[in-house]
PDB file of C-alpha atoms in Angstrom:
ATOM      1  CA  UNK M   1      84.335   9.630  34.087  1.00 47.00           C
ATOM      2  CA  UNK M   2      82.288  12.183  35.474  1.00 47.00           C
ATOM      3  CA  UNK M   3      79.874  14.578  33.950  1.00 45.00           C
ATOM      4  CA  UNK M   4      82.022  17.603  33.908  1.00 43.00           C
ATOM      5  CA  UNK M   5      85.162  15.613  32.914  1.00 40.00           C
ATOM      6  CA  UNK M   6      82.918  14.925  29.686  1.00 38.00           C
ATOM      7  CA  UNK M   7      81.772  18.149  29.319  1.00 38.00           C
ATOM      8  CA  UNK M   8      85.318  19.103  29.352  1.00 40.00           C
ATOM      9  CA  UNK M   9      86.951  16.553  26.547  1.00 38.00           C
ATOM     10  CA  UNK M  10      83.073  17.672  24.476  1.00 37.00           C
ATOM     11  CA  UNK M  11      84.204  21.562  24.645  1.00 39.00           C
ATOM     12  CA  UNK M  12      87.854  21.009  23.807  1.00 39.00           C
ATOM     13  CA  UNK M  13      87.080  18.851  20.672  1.00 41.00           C
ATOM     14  CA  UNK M  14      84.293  21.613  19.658  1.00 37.00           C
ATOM     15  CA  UNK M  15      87.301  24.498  19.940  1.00 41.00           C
ATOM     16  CA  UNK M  16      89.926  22.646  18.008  1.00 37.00           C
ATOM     17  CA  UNK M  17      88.312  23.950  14.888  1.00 36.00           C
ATOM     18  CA  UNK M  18      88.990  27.613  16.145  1.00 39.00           C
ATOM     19  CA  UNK M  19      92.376  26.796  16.753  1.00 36.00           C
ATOM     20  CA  UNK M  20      94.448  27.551  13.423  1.00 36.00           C
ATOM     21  CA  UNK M  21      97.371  29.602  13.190  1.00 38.00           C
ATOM     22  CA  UNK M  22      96.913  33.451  12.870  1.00 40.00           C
ATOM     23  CA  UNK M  23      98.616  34.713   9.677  1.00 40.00           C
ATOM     24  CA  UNK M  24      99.352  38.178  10.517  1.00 41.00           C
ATOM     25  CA  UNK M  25     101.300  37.661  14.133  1.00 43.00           C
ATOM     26  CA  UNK M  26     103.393  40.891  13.773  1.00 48.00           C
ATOM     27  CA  UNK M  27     106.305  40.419  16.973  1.00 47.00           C
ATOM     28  CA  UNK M  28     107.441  37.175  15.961  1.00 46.00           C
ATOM     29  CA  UNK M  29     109.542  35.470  19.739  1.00 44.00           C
ATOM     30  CA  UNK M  30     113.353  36.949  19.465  1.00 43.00           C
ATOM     31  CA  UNK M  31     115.754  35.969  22.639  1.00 41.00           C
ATOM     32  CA  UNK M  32     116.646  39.579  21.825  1.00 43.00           C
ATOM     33  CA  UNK M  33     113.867  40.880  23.174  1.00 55.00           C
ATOM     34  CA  UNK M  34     113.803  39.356  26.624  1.00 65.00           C
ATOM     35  CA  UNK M  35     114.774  41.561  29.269  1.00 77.00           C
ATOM     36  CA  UNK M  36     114.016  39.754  32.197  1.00 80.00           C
ATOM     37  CA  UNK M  37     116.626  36.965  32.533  1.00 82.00           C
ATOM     38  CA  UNK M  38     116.227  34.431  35.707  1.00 91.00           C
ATOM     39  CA  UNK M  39     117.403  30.935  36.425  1.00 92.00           C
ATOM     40  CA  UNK M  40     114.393  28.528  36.844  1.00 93.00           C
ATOM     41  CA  UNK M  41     115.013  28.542  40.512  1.00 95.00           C
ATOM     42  CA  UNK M  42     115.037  32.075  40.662  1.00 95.00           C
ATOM     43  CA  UNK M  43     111.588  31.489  38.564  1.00 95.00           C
ATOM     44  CA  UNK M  44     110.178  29.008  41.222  1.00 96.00           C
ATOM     45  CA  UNK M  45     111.103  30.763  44.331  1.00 96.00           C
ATOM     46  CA  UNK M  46     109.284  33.771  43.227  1.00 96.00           C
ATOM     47  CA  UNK M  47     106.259  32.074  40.835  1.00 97.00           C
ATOM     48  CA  UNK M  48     103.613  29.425  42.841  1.00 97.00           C
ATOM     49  CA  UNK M  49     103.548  26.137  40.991  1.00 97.00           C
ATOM     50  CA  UNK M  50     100.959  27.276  39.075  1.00 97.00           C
ATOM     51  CA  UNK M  51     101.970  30.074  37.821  1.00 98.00           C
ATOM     52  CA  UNK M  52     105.073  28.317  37.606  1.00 97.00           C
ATOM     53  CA  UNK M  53     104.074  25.671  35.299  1.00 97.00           C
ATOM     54  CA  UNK M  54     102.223  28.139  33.348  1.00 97.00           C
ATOM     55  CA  UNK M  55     104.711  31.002  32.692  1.00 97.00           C
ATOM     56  CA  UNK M  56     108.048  28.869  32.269  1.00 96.00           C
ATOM     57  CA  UNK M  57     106.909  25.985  30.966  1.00 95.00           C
ATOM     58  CA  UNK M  58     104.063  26.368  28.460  1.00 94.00           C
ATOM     59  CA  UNK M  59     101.194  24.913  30.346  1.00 94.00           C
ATOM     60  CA  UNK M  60      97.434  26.286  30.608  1.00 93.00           C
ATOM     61  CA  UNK M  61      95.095  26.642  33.422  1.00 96.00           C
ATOM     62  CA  UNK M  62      91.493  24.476  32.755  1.00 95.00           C
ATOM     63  CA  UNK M  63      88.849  26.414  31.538  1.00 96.00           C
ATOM     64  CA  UNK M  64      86.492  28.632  33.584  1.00 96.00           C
ATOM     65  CA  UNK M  65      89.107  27.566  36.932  1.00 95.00           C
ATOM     66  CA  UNK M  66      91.011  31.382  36.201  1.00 96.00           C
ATOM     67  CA  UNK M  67      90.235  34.077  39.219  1.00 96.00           C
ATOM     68  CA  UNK M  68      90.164  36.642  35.959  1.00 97.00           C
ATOM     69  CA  UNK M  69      87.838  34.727  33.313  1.00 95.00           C
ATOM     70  CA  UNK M  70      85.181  36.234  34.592  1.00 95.00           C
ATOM     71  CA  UNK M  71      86.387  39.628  35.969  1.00 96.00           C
ATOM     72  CA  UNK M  72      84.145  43.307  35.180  1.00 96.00           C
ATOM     73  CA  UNK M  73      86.015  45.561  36.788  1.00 97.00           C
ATOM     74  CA  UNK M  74      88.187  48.557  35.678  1.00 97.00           C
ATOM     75  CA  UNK M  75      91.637  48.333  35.648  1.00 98.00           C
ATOM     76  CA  UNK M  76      94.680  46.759  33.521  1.00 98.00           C
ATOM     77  CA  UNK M  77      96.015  43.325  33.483  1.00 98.00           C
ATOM     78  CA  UNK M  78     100.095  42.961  34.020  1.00 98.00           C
ATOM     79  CA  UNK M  79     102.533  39.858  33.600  1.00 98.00           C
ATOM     80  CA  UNK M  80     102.057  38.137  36.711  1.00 97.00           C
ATOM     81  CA  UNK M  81     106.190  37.306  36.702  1.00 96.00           C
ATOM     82  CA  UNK M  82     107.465  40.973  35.761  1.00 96.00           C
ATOM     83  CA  UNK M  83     104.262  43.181  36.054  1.00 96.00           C
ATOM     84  CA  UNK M  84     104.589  44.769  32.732  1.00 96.00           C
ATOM     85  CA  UNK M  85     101.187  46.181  31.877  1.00 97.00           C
ATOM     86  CA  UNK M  86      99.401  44.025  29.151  1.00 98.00           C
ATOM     87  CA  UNK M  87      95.873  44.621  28.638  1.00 98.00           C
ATOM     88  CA  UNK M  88      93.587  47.320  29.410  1.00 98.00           C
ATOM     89  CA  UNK M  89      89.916  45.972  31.209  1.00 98.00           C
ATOM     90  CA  UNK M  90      87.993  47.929  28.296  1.00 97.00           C
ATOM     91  CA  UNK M  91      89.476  45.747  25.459  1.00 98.00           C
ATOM     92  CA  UNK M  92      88.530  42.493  27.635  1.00 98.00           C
ATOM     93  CA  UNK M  93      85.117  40.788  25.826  1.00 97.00           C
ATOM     94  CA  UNK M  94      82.967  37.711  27.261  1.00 95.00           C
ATOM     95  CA  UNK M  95      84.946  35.146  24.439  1.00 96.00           C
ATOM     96  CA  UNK M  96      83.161  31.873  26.272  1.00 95.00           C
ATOM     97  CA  UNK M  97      85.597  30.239  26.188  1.00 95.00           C
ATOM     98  CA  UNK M  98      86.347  30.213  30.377  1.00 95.00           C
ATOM     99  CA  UNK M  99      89.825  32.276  29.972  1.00 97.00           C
ATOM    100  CA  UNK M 100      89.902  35.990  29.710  1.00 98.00           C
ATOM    101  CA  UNK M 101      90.005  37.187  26.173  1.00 98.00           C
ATOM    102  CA  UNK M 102      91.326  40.644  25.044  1.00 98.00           C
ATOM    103  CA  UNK M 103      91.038  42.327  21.325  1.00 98.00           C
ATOM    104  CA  UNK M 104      94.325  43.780  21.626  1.00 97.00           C
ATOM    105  CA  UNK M 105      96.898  44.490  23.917  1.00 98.00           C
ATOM    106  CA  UNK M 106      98.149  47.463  25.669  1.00 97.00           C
ATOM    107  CA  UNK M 107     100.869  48.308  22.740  1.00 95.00           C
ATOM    108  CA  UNK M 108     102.157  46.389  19.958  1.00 91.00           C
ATOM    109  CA  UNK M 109     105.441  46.053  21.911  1.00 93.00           C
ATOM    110  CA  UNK M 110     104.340  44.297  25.059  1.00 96.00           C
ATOM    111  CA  UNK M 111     103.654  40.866  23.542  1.00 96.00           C
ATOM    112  CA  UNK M 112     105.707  38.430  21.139  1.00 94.00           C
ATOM    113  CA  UNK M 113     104.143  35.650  18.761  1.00 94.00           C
ATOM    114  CA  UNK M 114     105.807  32.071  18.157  1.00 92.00           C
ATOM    115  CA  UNK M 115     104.614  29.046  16.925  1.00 88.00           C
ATOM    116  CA  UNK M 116     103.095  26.478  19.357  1.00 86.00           C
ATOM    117  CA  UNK M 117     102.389  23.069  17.521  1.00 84.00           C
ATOM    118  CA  UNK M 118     101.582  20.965  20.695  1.00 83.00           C
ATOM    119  CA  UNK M 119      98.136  19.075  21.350  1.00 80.00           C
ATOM    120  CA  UNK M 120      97.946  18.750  17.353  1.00 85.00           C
ATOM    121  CA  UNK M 121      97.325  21.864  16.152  1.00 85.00           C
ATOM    122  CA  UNK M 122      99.546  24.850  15.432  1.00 88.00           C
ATOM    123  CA  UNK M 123      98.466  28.317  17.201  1.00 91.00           C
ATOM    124  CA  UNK M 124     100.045  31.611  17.904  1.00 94.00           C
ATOM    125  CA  UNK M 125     101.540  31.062  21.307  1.00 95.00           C
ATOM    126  CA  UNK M 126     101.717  34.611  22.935  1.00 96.00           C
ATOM    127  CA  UNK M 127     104.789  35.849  25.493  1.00 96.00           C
ATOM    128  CA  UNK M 128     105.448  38.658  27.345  1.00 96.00           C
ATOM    129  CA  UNK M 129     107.936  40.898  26.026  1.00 94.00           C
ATOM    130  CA  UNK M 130     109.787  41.392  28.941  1.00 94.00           C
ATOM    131  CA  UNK M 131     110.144  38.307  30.764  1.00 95.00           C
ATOM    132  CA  UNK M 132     109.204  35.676  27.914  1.00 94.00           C
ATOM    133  CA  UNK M 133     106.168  33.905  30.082  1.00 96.00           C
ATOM    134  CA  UNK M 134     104.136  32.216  28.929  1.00 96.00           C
ATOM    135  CA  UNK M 135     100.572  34.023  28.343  1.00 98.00           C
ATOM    136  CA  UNK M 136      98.336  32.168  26.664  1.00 96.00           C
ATOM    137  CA  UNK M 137      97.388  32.148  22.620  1.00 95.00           C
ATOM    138  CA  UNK M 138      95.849  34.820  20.050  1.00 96.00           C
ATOM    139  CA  UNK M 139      93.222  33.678  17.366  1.00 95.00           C
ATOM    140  CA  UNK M 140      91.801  35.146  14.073  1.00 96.00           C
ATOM    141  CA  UNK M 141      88.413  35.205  15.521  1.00 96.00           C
ATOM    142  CA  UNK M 142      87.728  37.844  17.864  1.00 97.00           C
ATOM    143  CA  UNK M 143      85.396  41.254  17.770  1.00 97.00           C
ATOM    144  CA  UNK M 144      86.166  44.201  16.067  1.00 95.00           C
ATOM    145  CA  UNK M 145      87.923  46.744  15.477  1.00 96.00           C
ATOM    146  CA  UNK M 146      91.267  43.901  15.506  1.00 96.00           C
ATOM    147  CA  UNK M 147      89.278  40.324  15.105  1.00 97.00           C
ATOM    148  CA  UNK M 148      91.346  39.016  17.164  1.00 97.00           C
ATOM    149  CA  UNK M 149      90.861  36.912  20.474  1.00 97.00           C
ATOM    150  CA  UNK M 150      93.480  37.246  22.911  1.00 98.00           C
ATOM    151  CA  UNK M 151      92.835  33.966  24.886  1.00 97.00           C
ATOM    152  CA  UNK M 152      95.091  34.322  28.120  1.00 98.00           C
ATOM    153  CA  UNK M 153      95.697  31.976  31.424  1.00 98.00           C
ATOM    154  CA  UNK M 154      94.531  34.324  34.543  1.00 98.00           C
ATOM    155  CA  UNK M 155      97.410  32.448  36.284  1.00 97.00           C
ATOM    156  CA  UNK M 156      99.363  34.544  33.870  1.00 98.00           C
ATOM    157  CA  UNK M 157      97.720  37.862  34.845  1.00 98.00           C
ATOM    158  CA  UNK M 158      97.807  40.168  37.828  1.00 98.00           C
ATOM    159  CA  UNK M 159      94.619  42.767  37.510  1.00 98.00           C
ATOM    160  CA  UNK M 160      95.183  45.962  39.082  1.00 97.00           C
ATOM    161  CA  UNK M 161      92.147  47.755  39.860  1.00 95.00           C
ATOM    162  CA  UNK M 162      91.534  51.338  38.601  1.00 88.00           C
ATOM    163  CA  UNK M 163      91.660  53.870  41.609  1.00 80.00           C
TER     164      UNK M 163
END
């Protein structure tokens, strides 16, 4: 194995710890509230395999690979599948963790909270409201004023810079 592929399996083992569910998820995931209803053709003609494999079927992105992990400028992040705005650039904080991380999102009614028990832990998957992609996970230790760490996939994201 090489260096970085170390590296790698060393930083996911130290995170684990960090990963435990979040007890006060308020939108738990409804089918009621998914407004955005395509086939998963539909999904892949529009979505690159990426984003594909992200957003419809649970995956993740590796860690500092994201074009947004690392991203300064003003603007708000949208749902890469329906563009429904998510999180403003001001509530985005350096998390070092290699994904972008937000203290809270745009409104309380743009994101939805379920379970996600895979890799052997149980986290607070998040999903857009709208379409039900995939986003990425919220933990219990972020900054204030919410302490929360909004720990998205930039393959999930589309930025849109502030004019």
């Amino acid at each position: 194995m090489t260096k970085k592929t170390w590296i790698m399996i060393l930083f996911t083992g130290l995170m684990l710890p960090a990963c435990s569910q979040h007890k006060s998820a308020k939108n738990r995931v409804s089918p009621v509230k998914i407004h955005v209803s395509k086939t998963e053709e539909e999904w892949k003609k529009q979505l690159t395999p990426q984003q594909f494999y992200v957003l419809r079927e649970k995956g993740t992105e590796r860690a500092f690979s994201g074009k947004y992990w690392n991203n300064h400028e003003s603007g708000i992040y949208v749902c890469a599948a329906c563009q429904l705005p998510l999180f403003k650039s001001e509530t985005k904080f350096e998390s070092g963790t290699g994904w972008p991380s937000f203290y809270q999102p745009i409104s309380d009614t743009v994101l939805l909270v379920g379970s996600d028990s895979s890799y052997g832990m149980v986290r607070d998957e998040i999903v857009c409201s709208r379409c039900g992609g995939h986003l990425g996970h919220v933990f219990p230790d972020g900054p204030k004023p919410t302490g929360l760490r909004y720990c998205m996939n930039s393959v999930s994201l589309k930025f849109e810079k502030k004019n």
